[in-house]
mmCIF file with all atom_site columns, C-alpha atoms in Angstrom:
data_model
loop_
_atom_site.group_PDB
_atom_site.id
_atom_site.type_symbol
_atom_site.label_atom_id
_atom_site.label_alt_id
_atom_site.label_comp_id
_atom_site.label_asym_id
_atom_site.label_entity_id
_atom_site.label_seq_id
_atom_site.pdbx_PDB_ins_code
_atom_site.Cartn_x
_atom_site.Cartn_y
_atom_site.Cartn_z
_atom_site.occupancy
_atom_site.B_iso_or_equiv
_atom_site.pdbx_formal_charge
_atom_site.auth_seq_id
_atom_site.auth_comp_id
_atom_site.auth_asym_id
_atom_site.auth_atom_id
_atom_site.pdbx_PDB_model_num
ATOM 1   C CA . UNK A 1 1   ? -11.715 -18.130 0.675   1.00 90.00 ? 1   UNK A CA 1
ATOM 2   C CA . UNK A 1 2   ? -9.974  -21.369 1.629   1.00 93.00 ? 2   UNK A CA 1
ATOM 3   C CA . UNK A 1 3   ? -6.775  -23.111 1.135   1.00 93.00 ? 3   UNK A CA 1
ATOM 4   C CA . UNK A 1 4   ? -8.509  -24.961 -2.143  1.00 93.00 ? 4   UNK A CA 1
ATOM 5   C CA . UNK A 1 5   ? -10.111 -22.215 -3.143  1.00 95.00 ? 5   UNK A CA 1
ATOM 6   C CA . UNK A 1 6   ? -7.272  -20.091 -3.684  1.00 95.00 ? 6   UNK A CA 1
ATOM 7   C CA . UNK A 1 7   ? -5.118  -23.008 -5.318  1.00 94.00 ? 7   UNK A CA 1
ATOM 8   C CA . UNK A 1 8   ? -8.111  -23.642 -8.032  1.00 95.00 ? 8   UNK A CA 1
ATOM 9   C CA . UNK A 1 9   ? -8.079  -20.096 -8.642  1.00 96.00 ? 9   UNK A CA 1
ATOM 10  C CA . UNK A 1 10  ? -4.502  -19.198 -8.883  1.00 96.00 ? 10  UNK A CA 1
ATOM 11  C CA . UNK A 1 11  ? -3.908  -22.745 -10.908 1.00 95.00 ? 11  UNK A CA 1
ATOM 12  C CA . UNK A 1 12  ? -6.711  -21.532 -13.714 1.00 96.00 ? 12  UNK A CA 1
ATOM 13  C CA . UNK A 1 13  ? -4.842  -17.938 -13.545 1.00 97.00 ? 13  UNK A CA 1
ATOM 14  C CA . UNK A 1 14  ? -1.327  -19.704 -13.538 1.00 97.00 ? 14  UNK A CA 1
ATOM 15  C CA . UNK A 1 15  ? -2.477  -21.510 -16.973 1.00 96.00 ? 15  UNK A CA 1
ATOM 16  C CA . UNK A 1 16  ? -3.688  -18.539 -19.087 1.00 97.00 ? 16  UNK A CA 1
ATOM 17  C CA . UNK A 1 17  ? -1.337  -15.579 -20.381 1.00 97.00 ? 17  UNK A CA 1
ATOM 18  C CA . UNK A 1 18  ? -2.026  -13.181 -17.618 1.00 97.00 ? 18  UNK A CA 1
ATOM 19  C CA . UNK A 1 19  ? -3.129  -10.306 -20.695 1.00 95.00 ? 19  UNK A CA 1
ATOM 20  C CA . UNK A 1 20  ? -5.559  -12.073 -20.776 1.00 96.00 ? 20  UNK A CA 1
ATOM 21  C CA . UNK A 1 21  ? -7.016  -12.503 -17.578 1.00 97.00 ? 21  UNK A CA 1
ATOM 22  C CA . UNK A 1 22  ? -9.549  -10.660 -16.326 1.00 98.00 ? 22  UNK A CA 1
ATOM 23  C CA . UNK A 1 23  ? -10.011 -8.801  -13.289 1.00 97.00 ? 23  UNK A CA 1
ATOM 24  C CA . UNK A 1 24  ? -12.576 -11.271 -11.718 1.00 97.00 ? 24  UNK A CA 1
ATOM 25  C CA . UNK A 1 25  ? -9.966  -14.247 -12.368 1.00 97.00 ? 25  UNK A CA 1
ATOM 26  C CA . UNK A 1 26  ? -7.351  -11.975 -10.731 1.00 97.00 ? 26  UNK A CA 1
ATOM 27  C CA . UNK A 1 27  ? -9.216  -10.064 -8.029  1.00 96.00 ? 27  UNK A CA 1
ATOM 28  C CA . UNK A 1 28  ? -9.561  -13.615 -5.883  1.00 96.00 ? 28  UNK A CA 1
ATOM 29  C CA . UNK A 1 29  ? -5.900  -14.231 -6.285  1.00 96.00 ? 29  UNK A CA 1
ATOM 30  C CA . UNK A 1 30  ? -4.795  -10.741 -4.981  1.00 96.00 ? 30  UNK A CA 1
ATOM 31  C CA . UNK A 1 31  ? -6.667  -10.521 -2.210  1.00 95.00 ? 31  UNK A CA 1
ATOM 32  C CA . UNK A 1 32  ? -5.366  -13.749 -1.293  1.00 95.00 ? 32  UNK A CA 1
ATOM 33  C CA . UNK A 1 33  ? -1.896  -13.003 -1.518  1.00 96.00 ? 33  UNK A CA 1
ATOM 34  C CA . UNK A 1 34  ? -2.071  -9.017  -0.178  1.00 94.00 ? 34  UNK A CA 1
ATOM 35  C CA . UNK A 1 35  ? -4.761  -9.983  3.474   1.00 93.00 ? 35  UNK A CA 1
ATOM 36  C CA . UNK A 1 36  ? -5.000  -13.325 4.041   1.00 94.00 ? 36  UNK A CA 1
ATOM 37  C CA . UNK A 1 37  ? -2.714  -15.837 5.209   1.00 93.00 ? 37  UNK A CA 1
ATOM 38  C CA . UNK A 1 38  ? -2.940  -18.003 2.439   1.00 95.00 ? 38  UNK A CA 1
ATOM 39  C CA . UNK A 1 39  ? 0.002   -19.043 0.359   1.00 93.00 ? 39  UNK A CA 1
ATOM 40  C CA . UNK A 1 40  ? 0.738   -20.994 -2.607  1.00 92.00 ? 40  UNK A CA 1
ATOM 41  C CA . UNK A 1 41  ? 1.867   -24.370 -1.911  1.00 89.00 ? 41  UNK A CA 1
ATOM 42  C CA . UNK A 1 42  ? 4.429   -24.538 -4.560  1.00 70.00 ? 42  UNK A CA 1
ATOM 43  C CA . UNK A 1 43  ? 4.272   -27.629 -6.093  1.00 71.00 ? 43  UNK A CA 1
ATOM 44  C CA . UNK A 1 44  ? 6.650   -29.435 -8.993  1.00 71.00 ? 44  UNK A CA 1
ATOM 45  C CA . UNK A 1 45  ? 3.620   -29.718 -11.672 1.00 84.00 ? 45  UNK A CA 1
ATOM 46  C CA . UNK A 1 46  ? 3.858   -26.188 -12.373 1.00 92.00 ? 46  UNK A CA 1
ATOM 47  C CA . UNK A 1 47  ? 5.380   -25.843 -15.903 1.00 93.00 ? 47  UNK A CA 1
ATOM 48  C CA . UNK A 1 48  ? 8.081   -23.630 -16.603 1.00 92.00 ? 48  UNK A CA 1
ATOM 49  C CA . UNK A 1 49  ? 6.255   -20.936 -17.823 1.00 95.00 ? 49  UNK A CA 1
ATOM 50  C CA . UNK A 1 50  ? 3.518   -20.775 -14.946 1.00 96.00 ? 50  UNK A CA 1
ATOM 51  C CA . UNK A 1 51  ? 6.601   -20.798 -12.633 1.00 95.00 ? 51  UNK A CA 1
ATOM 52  C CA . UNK A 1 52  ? 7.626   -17.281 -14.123 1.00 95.00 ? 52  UNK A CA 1
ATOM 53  C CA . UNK A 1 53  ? 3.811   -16.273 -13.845 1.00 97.00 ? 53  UNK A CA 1
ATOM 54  C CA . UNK A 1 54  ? 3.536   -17.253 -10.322 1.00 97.00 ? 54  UNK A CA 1
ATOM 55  C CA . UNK A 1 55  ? 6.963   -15.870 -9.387  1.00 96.00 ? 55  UNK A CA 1
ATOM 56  C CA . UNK A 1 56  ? 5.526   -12.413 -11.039 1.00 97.00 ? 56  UNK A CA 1
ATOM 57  C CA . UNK A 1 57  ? 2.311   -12.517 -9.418  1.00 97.00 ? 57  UNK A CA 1
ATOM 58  C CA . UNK A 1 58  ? 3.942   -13.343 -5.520  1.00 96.00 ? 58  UNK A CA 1
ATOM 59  C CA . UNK A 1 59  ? 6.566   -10.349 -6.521  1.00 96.00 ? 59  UNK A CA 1
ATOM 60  C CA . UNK A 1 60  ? 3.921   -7.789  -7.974  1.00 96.00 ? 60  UNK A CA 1
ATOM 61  C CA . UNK A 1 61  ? 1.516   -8.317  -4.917  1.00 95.00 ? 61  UNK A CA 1
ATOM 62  C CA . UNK A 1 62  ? 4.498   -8.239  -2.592  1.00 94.00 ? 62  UNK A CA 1
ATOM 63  C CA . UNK A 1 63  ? 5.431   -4.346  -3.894  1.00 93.00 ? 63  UNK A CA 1
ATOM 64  C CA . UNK A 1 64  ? 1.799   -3.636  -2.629  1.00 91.00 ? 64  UNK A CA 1
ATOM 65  C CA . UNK A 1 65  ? 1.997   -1.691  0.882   1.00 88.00 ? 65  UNK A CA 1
ATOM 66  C CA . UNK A 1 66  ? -1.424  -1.962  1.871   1.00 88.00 ? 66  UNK A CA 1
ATOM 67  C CA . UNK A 1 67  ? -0.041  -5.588  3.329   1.00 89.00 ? 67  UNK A CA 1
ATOM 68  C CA . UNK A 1 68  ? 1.903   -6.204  6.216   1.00 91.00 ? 68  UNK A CA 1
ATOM 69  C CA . UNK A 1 69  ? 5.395   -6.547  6.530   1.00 94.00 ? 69  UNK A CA 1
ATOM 70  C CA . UNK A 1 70  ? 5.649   -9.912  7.681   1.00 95.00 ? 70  UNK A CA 1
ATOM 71  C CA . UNK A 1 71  ? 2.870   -10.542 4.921   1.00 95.00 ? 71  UNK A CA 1
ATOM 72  C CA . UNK A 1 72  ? 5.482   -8.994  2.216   1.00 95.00 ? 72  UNK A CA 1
ATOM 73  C CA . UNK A 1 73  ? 7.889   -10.699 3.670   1.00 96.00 ? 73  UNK A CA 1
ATOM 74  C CA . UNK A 1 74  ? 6.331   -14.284 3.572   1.00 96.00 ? 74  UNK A CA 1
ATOM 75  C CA . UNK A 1 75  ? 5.642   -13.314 0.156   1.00 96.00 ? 75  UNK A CA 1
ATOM 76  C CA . UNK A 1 76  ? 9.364   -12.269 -0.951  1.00 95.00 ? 76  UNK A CA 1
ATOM 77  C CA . UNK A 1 77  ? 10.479  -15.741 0.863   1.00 95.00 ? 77  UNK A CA 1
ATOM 78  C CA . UNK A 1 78  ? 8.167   -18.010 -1.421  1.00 94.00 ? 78  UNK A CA 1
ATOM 79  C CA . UNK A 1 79  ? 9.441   -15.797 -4.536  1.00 94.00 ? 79  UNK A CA 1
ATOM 80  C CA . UNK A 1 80  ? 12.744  -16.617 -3.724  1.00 93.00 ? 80  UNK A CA 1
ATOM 81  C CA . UNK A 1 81  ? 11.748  -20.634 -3.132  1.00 92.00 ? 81  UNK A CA 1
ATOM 82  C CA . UNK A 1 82  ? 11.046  -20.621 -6.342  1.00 91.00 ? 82  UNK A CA 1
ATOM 83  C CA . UNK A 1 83  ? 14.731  -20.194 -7.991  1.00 89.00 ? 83  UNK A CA 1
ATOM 84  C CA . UNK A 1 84  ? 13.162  -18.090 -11.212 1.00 89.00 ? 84  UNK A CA 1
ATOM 85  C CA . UNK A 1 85  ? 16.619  -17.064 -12.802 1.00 84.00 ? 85  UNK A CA 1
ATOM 86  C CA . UNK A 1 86  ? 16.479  -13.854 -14.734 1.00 80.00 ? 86  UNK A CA 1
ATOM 87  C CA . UNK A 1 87  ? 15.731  -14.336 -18.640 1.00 74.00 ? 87  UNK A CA 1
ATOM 88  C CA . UNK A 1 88  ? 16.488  -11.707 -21.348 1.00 68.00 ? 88  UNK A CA 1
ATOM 89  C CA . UNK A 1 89  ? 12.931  -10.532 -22.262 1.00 56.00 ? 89  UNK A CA 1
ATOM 90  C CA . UNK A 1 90  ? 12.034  -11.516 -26.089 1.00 60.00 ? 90  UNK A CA 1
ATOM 91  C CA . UNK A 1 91  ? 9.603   -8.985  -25.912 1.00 51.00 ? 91  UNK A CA 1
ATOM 92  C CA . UNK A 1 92  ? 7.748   -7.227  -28.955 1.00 56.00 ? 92  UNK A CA 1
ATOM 93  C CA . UNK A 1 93  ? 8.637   -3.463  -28.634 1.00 53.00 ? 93  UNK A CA 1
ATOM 94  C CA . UNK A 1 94  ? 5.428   -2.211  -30.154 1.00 49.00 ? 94  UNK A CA 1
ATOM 95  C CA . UNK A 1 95  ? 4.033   -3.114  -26.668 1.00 67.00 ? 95  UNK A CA 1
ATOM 96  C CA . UNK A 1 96  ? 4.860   -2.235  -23.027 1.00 86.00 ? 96  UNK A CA 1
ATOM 97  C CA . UNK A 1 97  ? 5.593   -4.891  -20.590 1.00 91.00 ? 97  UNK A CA 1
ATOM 98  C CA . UNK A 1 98  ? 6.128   -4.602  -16.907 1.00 92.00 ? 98  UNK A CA 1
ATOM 99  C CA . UNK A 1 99  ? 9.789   -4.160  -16.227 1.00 92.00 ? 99  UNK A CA 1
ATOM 100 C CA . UNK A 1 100 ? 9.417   -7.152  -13.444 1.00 92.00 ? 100 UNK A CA 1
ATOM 101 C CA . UNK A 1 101 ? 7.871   -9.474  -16.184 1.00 93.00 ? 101 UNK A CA 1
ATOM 102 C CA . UNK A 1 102 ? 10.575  -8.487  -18.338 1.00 91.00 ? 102 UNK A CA 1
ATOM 103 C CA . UNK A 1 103 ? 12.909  -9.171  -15.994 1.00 91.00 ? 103 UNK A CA 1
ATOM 104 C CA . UNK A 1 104 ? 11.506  -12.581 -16.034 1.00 91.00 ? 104 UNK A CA 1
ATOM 105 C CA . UNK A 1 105 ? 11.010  -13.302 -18.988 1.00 90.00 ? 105 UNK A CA 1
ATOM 106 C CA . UNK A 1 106 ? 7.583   -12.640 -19.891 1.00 93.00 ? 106 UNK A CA 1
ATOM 107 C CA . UNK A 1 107 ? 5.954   -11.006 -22.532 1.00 92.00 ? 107 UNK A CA 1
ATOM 108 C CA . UNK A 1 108 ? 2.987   -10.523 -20.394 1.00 95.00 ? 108 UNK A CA 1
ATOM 109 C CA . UNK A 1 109 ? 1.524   -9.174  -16.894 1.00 96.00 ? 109 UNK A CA 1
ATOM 110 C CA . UNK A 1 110 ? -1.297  -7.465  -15.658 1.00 96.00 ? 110 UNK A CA 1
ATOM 111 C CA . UNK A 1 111 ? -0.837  -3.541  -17.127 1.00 95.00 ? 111 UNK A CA 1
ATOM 112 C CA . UNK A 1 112 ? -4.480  -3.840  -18.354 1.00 95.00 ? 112 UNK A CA 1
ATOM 113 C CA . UNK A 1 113 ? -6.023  -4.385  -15.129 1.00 96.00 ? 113 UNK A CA 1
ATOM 114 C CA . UNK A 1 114 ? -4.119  -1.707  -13.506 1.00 93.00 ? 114 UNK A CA 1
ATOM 115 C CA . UNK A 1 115 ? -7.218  0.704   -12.495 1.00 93.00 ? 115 UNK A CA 1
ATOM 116 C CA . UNK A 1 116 ? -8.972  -2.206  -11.193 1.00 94.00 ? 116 UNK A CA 1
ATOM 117 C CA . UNK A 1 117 ? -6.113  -3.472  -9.454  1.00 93.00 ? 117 UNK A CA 1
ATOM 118 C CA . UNK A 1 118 ? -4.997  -0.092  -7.561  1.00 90.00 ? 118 UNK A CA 1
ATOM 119 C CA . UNK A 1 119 ? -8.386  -0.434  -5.948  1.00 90.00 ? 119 UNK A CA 1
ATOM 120 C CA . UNK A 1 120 ? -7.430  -3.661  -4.477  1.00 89.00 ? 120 UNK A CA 1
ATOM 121 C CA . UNK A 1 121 ? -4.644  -1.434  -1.950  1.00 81.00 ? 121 UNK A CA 1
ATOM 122 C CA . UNK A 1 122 ? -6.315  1.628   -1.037  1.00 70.00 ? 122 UNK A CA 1
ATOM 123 C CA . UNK A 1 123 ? -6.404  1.448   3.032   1.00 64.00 ? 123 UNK A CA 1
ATOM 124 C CA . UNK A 1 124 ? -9.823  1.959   2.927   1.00 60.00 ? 124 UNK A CA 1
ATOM 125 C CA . UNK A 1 125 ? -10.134 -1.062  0.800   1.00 64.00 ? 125 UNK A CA 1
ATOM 126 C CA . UNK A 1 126 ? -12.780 -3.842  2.242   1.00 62.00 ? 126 UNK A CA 1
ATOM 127 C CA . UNK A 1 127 ? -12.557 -7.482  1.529   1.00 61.00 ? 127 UNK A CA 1
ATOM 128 C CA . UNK A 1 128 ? -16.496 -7.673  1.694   1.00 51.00 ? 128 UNK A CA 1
ATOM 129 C CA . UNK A 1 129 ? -16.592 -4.629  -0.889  1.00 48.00 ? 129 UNK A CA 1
#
C-alpha cells in the first residue's frame, strides 16, 4: 500500500461511524498504522468529529504490541499533534463503548470487529495472509 492508498482508505473510514465499518474497510487501515511506515498526514479538512475518530484509531492501534516501539511511539506523537481534548461521553448505556472512545467522546469504535482485529497482532501474523 502507498502513501495515497492509505489516505483514501483511512479518509472513507474517517467519514463513516466506525460501528459501522467493516473489517475489510478497517483491515487496510491497521495494517498501515501497526507495520508500515505510513502515517496520516493530518490535515485541517478533517471535521471535528473525524478528528476524534482518527485520534481513536492512531491510539487503539498504538496499544497494539505486535508493532515496534519507535512505531508506537510515532504513533502516540501524531495522537498527541492532534490536540483531541477529553469530552464527557453522551453515550447510550444500553450499549458498551470502548473506554478510549468514551474518553473521547464517541459513541462508537470498533468492539464489533474485535475477533477479526486480534488477528491483525498475533506475531505470527503475515501482511501477505
Amino acid at each position: 500500500m502507498n502513501q495515497l492508498e492509505f489516505e483514501h482508505a483511512l479518509k472513507a473510514l474517517l467519514k463513516q461511524p466506525l460501528n459501522s465499518a467493516t473489517f475489510e474497510q478497517v483491515k487496510p487501515v491497521a495494517e498501515a498504522l501497526l507495520y508500515s511506515e505510513l502515517l496520516p498526514a493530518v490535515s485541517s479538512s478533517l471535521n471535528p468529529l473525524e478528528k476524534r475518530r482518527l485520534f481513536f484509531l492512531l491510539e487503539k492501534f498504538r496499544r497494539y504490541s505486535c508493532s515496534s516501539v519507535s512505531r508506537r511511539q510515532q504513533l502516540k506523537a501524531l495522537s498527541q499533534a492532534l490536540n483531541v481534548v477529553p469530552l464527557p461521553s453522551t453515550h447510550d448505556t444500553r450499549r458498551l463503548v470502548d473506554p478510549l472512545a468514551k474518553r473521547v467522546g464517541l459513541n462508537e469504535d470498533l468492539n464489533h470487529l474485535k475477533p477479526q482485529l486480534l488477528t491483525l497482532q498475533t506475531r505470527h501474523y503475515s501482511l501477505y495472509s
